XYZ file of C-alpha atoms in Angstrom:
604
model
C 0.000 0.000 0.000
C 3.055 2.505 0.602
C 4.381 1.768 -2.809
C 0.893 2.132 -4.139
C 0.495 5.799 -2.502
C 4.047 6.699 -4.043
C 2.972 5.935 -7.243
C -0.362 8.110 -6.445
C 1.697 11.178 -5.344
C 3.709 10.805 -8.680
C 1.021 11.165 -10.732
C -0.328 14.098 -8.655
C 3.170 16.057 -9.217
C 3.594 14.911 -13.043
C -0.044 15.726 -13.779
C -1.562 12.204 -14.782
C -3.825 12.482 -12.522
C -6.277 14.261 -15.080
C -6.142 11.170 -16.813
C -9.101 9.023 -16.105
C -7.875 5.980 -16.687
C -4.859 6.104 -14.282
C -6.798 7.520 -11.612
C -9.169 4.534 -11.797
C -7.136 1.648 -11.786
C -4.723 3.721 -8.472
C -8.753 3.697 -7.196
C -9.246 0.320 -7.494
C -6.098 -1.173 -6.496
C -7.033 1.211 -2.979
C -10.356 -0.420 -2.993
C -9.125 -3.388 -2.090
C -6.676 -2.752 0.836
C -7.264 0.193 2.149
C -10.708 1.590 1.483
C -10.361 4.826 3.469
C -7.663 6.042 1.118
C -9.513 4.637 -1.597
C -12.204 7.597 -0.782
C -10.044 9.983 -0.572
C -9.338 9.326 -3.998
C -12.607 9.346 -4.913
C -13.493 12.489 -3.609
C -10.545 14.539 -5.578
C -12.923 16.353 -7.831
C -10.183 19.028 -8.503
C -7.830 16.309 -10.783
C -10.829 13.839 -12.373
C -14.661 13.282 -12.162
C -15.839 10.243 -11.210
C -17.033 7.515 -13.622
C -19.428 4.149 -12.969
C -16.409 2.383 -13.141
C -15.014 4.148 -10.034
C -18.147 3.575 -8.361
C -18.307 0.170 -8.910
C -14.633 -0.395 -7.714
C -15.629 1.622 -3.881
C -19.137 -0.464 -3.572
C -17.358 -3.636 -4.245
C -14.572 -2.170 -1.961
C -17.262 -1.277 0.986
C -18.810 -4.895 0.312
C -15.607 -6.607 1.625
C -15.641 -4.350 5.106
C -17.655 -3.810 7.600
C -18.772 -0.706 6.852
C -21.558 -2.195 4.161
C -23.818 0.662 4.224
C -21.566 2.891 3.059
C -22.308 1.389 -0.380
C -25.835 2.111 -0.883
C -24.440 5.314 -0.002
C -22.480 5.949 -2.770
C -25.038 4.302 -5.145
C -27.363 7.058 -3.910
C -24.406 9.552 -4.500
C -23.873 8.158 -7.847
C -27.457 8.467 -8.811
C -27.394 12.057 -7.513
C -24.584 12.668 -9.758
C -26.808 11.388 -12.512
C -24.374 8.567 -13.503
C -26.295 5.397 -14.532
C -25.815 2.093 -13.090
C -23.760 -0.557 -15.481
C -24.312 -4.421 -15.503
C -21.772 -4.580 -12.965
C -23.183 -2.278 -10.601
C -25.930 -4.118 -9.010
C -24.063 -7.594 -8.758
C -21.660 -5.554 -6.201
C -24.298 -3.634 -4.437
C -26.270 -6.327 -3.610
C -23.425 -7.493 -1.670
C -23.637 -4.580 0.644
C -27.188 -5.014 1.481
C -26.727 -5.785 5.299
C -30.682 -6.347 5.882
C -33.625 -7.750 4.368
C -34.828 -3.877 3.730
C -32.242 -3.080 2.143
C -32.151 -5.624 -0.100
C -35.735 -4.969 -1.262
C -34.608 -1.386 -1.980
C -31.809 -2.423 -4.239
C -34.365 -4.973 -5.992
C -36.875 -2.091 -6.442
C -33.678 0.083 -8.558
C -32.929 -3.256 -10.337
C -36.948 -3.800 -11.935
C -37.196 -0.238 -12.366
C -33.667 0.672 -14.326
C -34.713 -2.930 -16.347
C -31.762 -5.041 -15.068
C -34.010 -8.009 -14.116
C -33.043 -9.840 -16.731
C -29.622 -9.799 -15.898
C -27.912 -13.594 -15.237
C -25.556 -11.837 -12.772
C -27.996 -10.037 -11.079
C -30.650 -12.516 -10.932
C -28.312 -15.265 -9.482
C -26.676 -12.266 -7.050
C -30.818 -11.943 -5.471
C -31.076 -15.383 -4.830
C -27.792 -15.902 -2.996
C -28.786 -12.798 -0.683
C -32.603 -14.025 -0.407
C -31.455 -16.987 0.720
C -29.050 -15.680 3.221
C -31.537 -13.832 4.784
C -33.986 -16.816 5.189
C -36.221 -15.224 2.681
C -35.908 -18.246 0.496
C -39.862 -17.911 -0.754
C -38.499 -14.451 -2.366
C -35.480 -16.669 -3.818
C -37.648 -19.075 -5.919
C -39.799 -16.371 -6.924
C -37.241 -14.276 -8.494
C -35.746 -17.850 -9.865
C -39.254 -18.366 -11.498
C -39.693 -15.429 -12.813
C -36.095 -15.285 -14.357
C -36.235 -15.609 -18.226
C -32.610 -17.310 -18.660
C -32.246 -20.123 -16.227
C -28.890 -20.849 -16.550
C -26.365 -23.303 -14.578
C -25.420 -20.353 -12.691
C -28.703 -19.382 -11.205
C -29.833 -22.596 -10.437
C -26.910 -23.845 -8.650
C -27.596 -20.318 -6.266
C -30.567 -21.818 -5.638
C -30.353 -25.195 -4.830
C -27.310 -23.769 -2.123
C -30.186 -21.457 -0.906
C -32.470 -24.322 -0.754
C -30.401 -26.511 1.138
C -29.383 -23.497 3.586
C -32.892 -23.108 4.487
C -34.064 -27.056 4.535
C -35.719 -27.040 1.394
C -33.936 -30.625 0.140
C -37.095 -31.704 -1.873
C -36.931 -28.138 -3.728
C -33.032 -27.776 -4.024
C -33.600 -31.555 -5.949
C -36.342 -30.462 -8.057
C -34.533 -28.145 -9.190
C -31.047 -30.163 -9.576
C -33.359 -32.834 -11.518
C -34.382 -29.840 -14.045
C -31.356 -28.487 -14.984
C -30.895 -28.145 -18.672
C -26.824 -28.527 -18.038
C -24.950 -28.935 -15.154
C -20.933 -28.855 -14.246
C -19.029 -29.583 -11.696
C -19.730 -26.571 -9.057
C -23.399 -27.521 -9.650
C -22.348 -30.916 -8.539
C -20.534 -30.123 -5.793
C -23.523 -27.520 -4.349
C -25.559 -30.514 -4.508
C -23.355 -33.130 -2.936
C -22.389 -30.567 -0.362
C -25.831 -29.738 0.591
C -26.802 -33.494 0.723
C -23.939 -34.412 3.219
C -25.215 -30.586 5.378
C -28.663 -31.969 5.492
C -26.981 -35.594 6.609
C -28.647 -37.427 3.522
C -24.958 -39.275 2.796
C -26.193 -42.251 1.184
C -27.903 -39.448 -1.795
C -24.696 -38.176 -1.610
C -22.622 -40.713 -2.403
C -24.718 -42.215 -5.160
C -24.677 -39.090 -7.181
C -20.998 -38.710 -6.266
C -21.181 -42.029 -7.911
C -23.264 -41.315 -11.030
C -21.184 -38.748 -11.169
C -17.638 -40.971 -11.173
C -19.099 -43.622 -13.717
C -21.036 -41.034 -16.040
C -17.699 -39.652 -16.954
C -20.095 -36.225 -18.259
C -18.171 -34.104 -15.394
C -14.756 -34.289 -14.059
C -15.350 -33.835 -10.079
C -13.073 -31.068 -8.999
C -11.077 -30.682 -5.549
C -13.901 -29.014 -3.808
C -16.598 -31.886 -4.067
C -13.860 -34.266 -3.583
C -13.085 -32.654 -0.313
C -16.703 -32.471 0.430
C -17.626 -36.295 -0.100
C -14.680 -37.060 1.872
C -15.753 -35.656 4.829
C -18.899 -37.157 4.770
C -17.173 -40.378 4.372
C -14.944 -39.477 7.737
C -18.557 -38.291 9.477
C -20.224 -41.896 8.804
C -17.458 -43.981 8.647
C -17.181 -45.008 5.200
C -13.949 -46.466 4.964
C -14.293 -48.060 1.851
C -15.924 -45.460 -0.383
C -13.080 -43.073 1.455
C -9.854 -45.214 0.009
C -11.381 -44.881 -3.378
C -11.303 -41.251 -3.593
C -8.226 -41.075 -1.835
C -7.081 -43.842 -4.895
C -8.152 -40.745 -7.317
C -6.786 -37.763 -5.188
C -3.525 -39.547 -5.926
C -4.058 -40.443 -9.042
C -5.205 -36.557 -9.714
C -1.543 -35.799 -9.038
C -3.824 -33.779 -5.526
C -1.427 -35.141 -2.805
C 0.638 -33.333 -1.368
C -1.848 -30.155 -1.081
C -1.807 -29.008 2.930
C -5.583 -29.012 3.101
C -6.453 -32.347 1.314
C -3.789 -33.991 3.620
C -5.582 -32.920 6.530
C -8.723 -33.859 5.257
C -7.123 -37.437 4.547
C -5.931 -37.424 8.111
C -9.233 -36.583 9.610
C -10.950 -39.416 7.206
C -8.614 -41.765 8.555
C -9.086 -41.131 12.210
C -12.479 -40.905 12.375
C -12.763 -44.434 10.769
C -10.244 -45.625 13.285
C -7.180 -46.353 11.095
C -5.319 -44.244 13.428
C -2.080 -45.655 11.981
C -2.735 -44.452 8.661
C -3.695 -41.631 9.857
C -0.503 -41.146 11.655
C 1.319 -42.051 8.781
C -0.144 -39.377 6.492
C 0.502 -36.918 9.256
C 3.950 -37.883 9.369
C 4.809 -37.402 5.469
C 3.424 -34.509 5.607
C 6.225 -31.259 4.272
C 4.029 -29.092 5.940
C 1.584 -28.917 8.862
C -0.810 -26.093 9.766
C -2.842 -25.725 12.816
C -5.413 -27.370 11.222
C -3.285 -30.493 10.980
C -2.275 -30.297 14.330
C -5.600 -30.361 15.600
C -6.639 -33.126 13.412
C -3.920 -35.308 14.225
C -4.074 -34.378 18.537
C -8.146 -35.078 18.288
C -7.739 -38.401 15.759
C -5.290 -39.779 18.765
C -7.719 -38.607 21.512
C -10.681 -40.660 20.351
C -8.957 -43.212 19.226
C -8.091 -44.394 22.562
C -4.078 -42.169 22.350
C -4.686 -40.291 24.826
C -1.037 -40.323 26.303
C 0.147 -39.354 22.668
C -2.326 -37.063 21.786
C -1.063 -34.775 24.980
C 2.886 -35.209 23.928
C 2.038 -34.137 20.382
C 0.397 -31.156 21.569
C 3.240 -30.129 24.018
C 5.205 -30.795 20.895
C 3.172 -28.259 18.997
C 3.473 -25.700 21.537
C 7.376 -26.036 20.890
C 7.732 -26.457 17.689
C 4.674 -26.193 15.580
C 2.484 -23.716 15.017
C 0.384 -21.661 17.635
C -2.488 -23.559 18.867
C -5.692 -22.303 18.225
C -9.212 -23.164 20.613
C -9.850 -26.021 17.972
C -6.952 -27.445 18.970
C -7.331 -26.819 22.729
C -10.523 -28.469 22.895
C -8.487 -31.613 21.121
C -6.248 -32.047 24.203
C -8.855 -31.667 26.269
C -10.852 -34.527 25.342
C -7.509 -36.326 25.890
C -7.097 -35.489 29.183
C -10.903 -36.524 29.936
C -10.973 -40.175 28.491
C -8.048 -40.277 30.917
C -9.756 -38.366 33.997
C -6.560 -35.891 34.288
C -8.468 -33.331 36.224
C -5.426 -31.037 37.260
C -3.751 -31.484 33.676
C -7.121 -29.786 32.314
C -6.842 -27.212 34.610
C -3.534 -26.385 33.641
C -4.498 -26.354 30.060
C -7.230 -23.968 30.504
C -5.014 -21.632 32.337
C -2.660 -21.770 29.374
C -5.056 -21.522 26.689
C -6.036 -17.910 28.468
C -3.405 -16.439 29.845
C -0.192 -17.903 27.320
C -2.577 -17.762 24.350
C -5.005 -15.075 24.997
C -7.697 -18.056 23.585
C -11.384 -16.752 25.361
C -12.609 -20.739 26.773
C -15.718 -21.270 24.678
C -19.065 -23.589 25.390
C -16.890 -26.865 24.096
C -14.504 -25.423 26.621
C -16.310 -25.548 29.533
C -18.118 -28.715 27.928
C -14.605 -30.529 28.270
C -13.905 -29.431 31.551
C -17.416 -30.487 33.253
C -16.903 -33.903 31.557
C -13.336 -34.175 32.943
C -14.957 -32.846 36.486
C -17.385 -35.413 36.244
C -15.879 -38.534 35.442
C -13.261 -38.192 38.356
C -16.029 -37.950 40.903
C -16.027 -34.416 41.414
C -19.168 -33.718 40.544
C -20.325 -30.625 43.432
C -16.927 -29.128 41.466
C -18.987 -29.556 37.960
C -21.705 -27.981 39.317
C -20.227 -25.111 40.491
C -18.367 -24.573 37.179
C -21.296 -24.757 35.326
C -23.078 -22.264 37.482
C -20.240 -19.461 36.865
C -20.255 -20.565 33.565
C -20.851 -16.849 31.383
C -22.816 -18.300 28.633
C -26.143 -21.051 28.979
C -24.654 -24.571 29.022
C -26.366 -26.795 26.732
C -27.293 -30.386 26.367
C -24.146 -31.898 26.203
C -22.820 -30.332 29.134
C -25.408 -30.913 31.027
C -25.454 -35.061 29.539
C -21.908 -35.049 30.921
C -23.064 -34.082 34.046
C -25.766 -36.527 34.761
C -23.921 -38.996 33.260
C -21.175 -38.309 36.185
C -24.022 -38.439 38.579
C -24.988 -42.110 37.673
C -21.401 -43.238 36.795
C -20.733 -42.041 40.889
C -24.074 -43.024 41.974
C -25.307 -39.526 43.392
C -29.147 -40.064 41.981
C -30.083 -37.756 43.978
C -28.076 -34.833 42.664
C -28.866 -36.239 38.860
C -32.132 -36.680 39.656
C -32.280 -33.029 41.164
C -30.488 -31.552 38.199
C -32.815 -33.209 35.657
C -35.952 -32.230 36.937
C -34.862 -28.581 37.352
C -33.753 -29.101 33.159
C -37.476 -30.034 32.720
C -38.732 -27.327 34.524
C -36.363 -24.337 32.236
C -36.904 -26.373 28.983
C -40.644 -28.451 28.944
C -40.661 -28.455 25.219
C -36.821 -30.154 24.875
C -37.167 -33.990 24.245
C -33.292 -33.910 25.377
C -34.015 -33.455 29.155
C -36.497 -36.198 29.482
C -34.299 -38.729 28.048
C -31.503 -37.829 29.893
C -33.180 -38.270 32.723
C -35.064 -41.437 32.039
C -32.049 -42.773 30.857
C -30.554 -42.536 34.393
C -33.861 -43.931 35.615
C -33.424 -46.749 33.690
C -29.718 -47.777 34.502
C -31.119 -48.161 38.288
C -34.213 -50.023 37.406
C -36.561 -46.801 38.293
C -39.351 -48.092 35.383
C -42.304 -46.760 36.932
C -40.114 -42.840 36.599
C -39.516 -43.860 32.739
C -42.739 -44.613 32.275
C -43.902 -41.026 33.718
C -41.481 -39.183 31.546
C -42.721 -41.159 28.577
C -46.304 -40.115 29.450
C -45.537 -36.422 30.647
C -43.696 -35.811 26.650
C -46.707 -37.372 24.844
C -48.916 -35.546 27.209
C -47.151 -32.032 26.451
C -46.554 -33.348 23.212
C -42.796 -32.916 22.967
C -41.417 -33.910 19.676
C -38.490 -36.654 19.903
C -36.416 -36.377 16.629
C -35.672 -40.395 15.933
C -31.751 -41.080 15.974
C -30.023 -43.041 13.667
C -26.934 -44.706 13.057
C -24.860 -46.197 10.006
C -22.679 -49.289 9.404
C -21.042 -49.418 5.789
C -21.046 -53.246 3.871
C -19.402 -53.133 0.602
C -19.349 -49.585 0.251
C -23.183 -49.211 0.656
C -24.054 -47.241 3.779
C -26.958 -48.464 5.754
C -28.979 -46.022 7.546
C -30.603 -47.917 11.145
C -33.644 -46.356 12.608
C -35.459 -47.518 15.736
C -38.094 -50.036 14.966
C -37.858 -49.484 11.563
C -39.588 -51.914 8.969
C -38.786 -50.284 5.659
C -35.096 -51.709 5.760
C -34.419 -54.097 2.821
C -32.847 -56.619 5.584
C -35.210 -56.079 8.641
C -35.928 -59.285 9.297
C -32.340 -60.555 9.411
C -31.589 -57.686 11.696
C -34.679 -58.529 13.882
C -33.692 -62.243 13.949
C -29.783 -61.339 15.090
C -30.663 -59.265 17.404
C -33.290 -61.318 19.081
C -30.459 -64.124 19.630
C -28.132 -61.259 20.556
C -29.724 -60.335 23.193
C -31.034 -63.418 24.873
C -27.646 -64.817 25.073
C -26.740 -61.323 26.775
C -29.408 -61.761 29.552
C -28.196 -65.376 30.070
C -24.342 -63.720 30.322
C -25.393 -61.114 33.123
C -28.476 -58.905 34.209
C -28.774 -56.750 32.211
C -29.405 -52.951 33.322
C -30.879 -51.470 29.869
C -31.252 -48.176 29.153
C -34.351 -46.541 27.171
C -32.136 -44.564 25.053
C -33.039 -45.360 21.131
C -29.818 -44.528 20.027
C -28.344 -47.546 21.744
C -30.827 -49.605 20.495
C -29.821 -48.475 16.761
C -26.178 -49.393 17.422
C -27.195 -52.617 17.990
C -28.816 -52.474 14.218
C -25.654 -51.514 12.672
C -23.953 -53.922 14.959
C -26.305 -57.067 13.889
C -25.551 -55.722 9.821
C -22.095 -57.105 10.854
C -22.388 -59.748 12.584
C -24.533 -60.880 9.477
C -21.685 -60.627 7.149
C -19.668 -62.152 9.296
C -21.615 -64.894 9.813
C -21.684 -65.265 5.740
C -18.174 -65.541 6.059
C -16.969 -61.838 5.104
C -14.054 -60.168 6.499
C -13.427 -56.556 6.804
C -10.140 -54.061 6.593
C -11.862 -52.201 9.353
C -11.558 -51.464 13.113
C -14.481 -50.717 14.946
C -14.355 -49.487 18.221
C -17.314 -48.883 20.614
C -16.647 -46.616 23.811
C -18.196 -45.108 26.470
C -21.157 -48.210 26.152
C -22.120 -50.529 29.395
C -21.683 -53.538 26.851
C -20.545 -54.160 23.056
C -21.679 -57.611 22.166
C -21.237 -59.746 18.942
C -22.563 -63.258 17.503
C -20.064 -65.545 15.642
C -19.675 -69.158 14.436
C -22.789 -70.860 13.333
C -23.315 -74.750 14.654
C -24.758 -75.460 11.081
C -21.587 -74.712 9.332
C -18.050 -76.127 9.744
C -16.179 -73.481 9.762
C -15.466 -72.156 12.982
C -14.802 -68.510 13.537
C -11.926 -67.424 15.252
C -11.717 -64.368 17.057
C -8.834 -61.983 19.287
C -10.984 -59.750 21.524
C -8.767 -56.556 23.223
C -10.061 -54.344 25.359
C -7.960 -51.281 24.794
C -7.263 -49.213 28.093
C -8.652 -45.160 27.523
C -8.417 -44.453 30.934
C -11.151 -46.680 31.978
C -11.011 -50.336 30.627
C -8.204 -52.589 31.043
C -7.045 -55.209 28.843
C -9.121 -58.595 28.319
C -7.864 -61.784 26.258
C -9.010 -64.141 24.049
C -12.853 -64.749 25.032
C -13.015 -62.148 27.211
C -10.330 -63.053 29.483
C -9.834 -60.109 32.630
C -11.351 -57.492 30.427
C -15.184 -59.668 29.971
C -16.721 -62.670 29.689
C -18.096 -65.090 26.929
C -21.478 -66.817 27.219
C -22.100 -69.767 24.433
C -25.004 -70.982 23.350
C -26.329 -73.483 20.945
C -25.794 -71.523 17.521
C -22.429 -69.911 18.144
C -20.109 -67.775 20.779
C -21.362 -64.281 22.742
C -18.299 -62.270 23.487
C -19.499 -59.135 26.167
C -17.078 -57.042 27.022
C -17.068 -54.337 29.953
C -15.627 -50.771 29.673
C -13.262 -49.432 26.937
C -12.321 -50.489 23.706
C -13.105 -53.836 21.524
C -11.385 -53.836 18.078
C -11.460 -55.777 15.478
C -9.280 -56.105 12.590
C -9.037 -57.695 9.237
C -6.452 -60.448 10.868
C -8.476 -61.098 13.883
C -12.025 -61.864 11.868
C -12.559 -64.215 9.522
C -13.276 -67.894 9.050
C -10.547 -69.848 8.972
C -10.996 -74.396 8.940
């Protein structure tokens, strides 16, 4: 900017300042850096008269600050000059607008100076529409659009699937004359936003085997995301297959999405491994890496790699605090939190945030100290919310202080009647004690204020399909099998030990995507995968069948995470087995079960 106001002072002193075209391009260069010097310029009258390109170059200057308003400003000031408004003008104002009112006024110049039928323009009022949750006023400027183009419709469909319309953002996906790849990839994107994966990934697919696009970086970042959110290990290794082959490794922020992928579907090796390579890491990388150890049962590491960071790496960011803190609660290390969130303050300057405080109850109230938990949460300065307070009556029954959980959960009720959240929690702690009649009235009391309890799902991927498990549902294609597993399932648990069930549906889904397994297995399937299950009372699974054989043979570990401890084959110290007349139960207590690739499969 110094060497840009040199050059501006030169042409002041040599006189080419009077030159219109100089002064405009020294204007728009300003624009964009400094936009206070920028206006100065502008308001020189004495060496040059402003033109619509200068204009345009200050709103689209103003859009980019916070000072927004200040563009319909000069538009009025421009139209007081009587200087009309180009095709580029409106595009850039509408980026100023800074309120639904606004907006409308700029739409009101744009039908009356006749620039509706603008593709720019058009596609520019259904982006802002949308971002202001007027998405009604979107589609109705999209209908009434002469020139539908890929540009316009692709706004749309992002608008759409901002504001929850998925059937809409489709319908119009499905009519597209022509479509390329950022159409794609607003598509995809919004798919995986709106958690519809398995849509996703078979137009990600269409898309692959069509050959009609080429899918470029950004969609392939998207869909592998997804993949890391569900689990999709298999559908994950394919596009990481064409990343490489696409000549995209070695790119900082496709690494670290690689490395996220990778840890979230447990291949914490791999994961490492990429990490490792790696020429150069960013904070973002950091974090990934320090979180990927964390809940993959590394806690010990995932703390030495941040000290390392601290050292040597880049500056740590709250992302990246809240990573080691999730360390230091699957390992209970109370003071080590502490300590953490005294350095993320005062060494960093980092504000603690809601995860924050999140991390530190849960820390508080797996050790025991639970009256500690409560007080933080009370001096908390924002509203904790429903994980926090999970955390906390989670503590309460882990520690067996009903009284305080059951104290707690009423007085949830009593803030938030119409939050399906607080109920469950607290009939979920009912339940783990055997307190049925109390479940029973909390069922009753939601259905009786009518309290709407969104259904929970889960997903297991087979063959690079992902299956979607809802509670009690009969529309899956393999319902039966899963009812028939799961029925064996869990009478062989209640013959292992008594069982103390909780109400929760979500658990009751697991054990869907769980059975989906244990069905392949049982077919004799084996899978590159590790699946780990933590923070659950029990993780159970069938093998062997007495009308084959084959005999399955299988290496249970319980991996410590601050709270298991290591079991053997069968079970050993870590569980127990219970067999029965079709095959072998393994249940195992507290931590983590994995299962790899050379520890399943049938083998004579």
């Amino acid at each position: 900017m110094d060497q840009l106001k040199q050059i501006h002072a030169q042409t002041i002193t040599t006189g080419l300042a009077r030159f219109t075209y100089i002064t405009s391009k020294l204007l728009a260069f300003s624009a964009m850096s400094d936009i206070d010097y920028a206006h100065t310029i502008l308001n020189q009258t004495n060496t040059h008269t402003p033109t619509i390109f200068d204009y345009n170059s200050m709103i689209l200057g103003y859009s980019k600050t916070s000072k927004q308003e200040m563009g319909i400003l000069l538009y009025t000031q421009m139209r007081n000059n009587r200087i009309k408004p180009n095709a580029r003008t409106f595009p850039v104002l509408i980026k100023t607008c800074d309120c639904i009112s606004s907006l409308l006024q700029v739409h009101g110049q744009i039908v009356k100076l006749g620039n509706v039928c603008d593709v720019y323009v058009t596609s520019s009022l259904i982006y802002m529409y949308s971002n202001f949750k007027s998405v009604e006023l979107a589609i109705q400027v999209f209908e009434e659009s002469s020139y539908k183009n890929v540009v316009c419709c692709t706004s749309l469909i992002t608008g759409c699937f901002n504001n929850g319309l998925v059937d809409k953002a489709c319908k119009v996906f499905d009519e597209m004359p022509e479509r390329n790849d950022v159409s794609y990839s607003a598509m995809i994107s919004g798919l995986v936003r709106n958690e519809l994966f398995n849509k996703a990934f078979d137009l990600f697919l269409h898309l692959k085997h069509s050959g009609l696009v080429n899918p470029n970086r950004s969609l392939l970042l998207t869909i592998l995301t997804a993949c890391g959110t569900i689990g999709a290990l298999e559908i994950g290794q394919n596009i990481h297959h064409q990343l490489v082959e696409e000549s995209f490794t070695f790119d900082l922020e496709i690494d670290t999405a690689l490395l996220d992928f990778y840890a979230k579907c447990g291949d914490i090796e791999k994961a490492e491994d990429i990490f490792i390579k790696m020429p150069y890491k960013d904070v973002a990388t950091w974090s990934s890496m320090i979180m990927g150890l964390a809940t993959n049962g590394r806690n010990e590491l995932a703390i030495k790699l941040f000290e390392e960071m601290t050292h040597k790496g880049p500056v740590p960011n709250d992302i990246t605090f809240i990573a080691v803190l999730v360390a230091c609660n699957h390992k209970s290390l109370v003071t080590k939190a502490w300590c953490l969130i005294g350095k993320m303050f005062k060494v960093f300057g980092i504000q603690p945030g809601i995860e924050h405080y999140g991390c530190m109850v849960d820390v508080l109230a797996r050790s025991g100290q639970l009256k500690g938990a409560e007080i933080l949460i009370n001096l908390m300065p924002m509203e904790p919310d429903e994980a926090i307070w999970g955390s906390f009556l989670h503590g309460c029954l882990r520690h067996s202080e009903i009284c305080l959980g059951e104290r707690v959960g009423k007085r949830l009720i009593e803030l938030d009647p119409n939050h399906s959240g607080r109920y469950v929690g607290l009939a979920n702690m009912y339940a783990d004690i055997g307190r049925w009649e109390n479940v029973i009235r909390l069922r009753n009391m939601m259905v009786e204020r009518k309290v709407d309890n969104t259904p929970s799902w889960s997903f297991i991927e087979v063959d690079g399909v992902v299956h979607k498990f809802f509670v009690h549902d009969p529309f899956h294609p393999r319902a039966n099998d899963l009812s028939e597993v799961l029925q064996v399932v869990n009478k062989r648990r209640r013959r292992s030990y008594e069982f103390g069930g909780s109400v929760s549906d979500f658990e009751k889904e697991k054990e869907c995507g769980l059975c989906e397994l244990v069905i392949e297995i049982r077919r004799g399937r084996t899978f590159n995968r590790l699946w780990r299950v933590r923070e659950l009372r029990f993780f159970s699974c069938f093998f062997g069948s007495s009308r084959s054989k084959k005999q399955t043979m299988v290496k249970g570990k319980i991996e410590d995470d601050g709270e298991g401890r290591e079991g053997g084959e069968d079970g050993g110290e870590g569980g127990h087995a219970a067999d029965g007349g079709g095959g072998r139960l393994h249940t195992c207590h507290g931590g983590c079960f994995v299962l790899r690739r050379d520890q399943v499969g049938y083998r004579p």
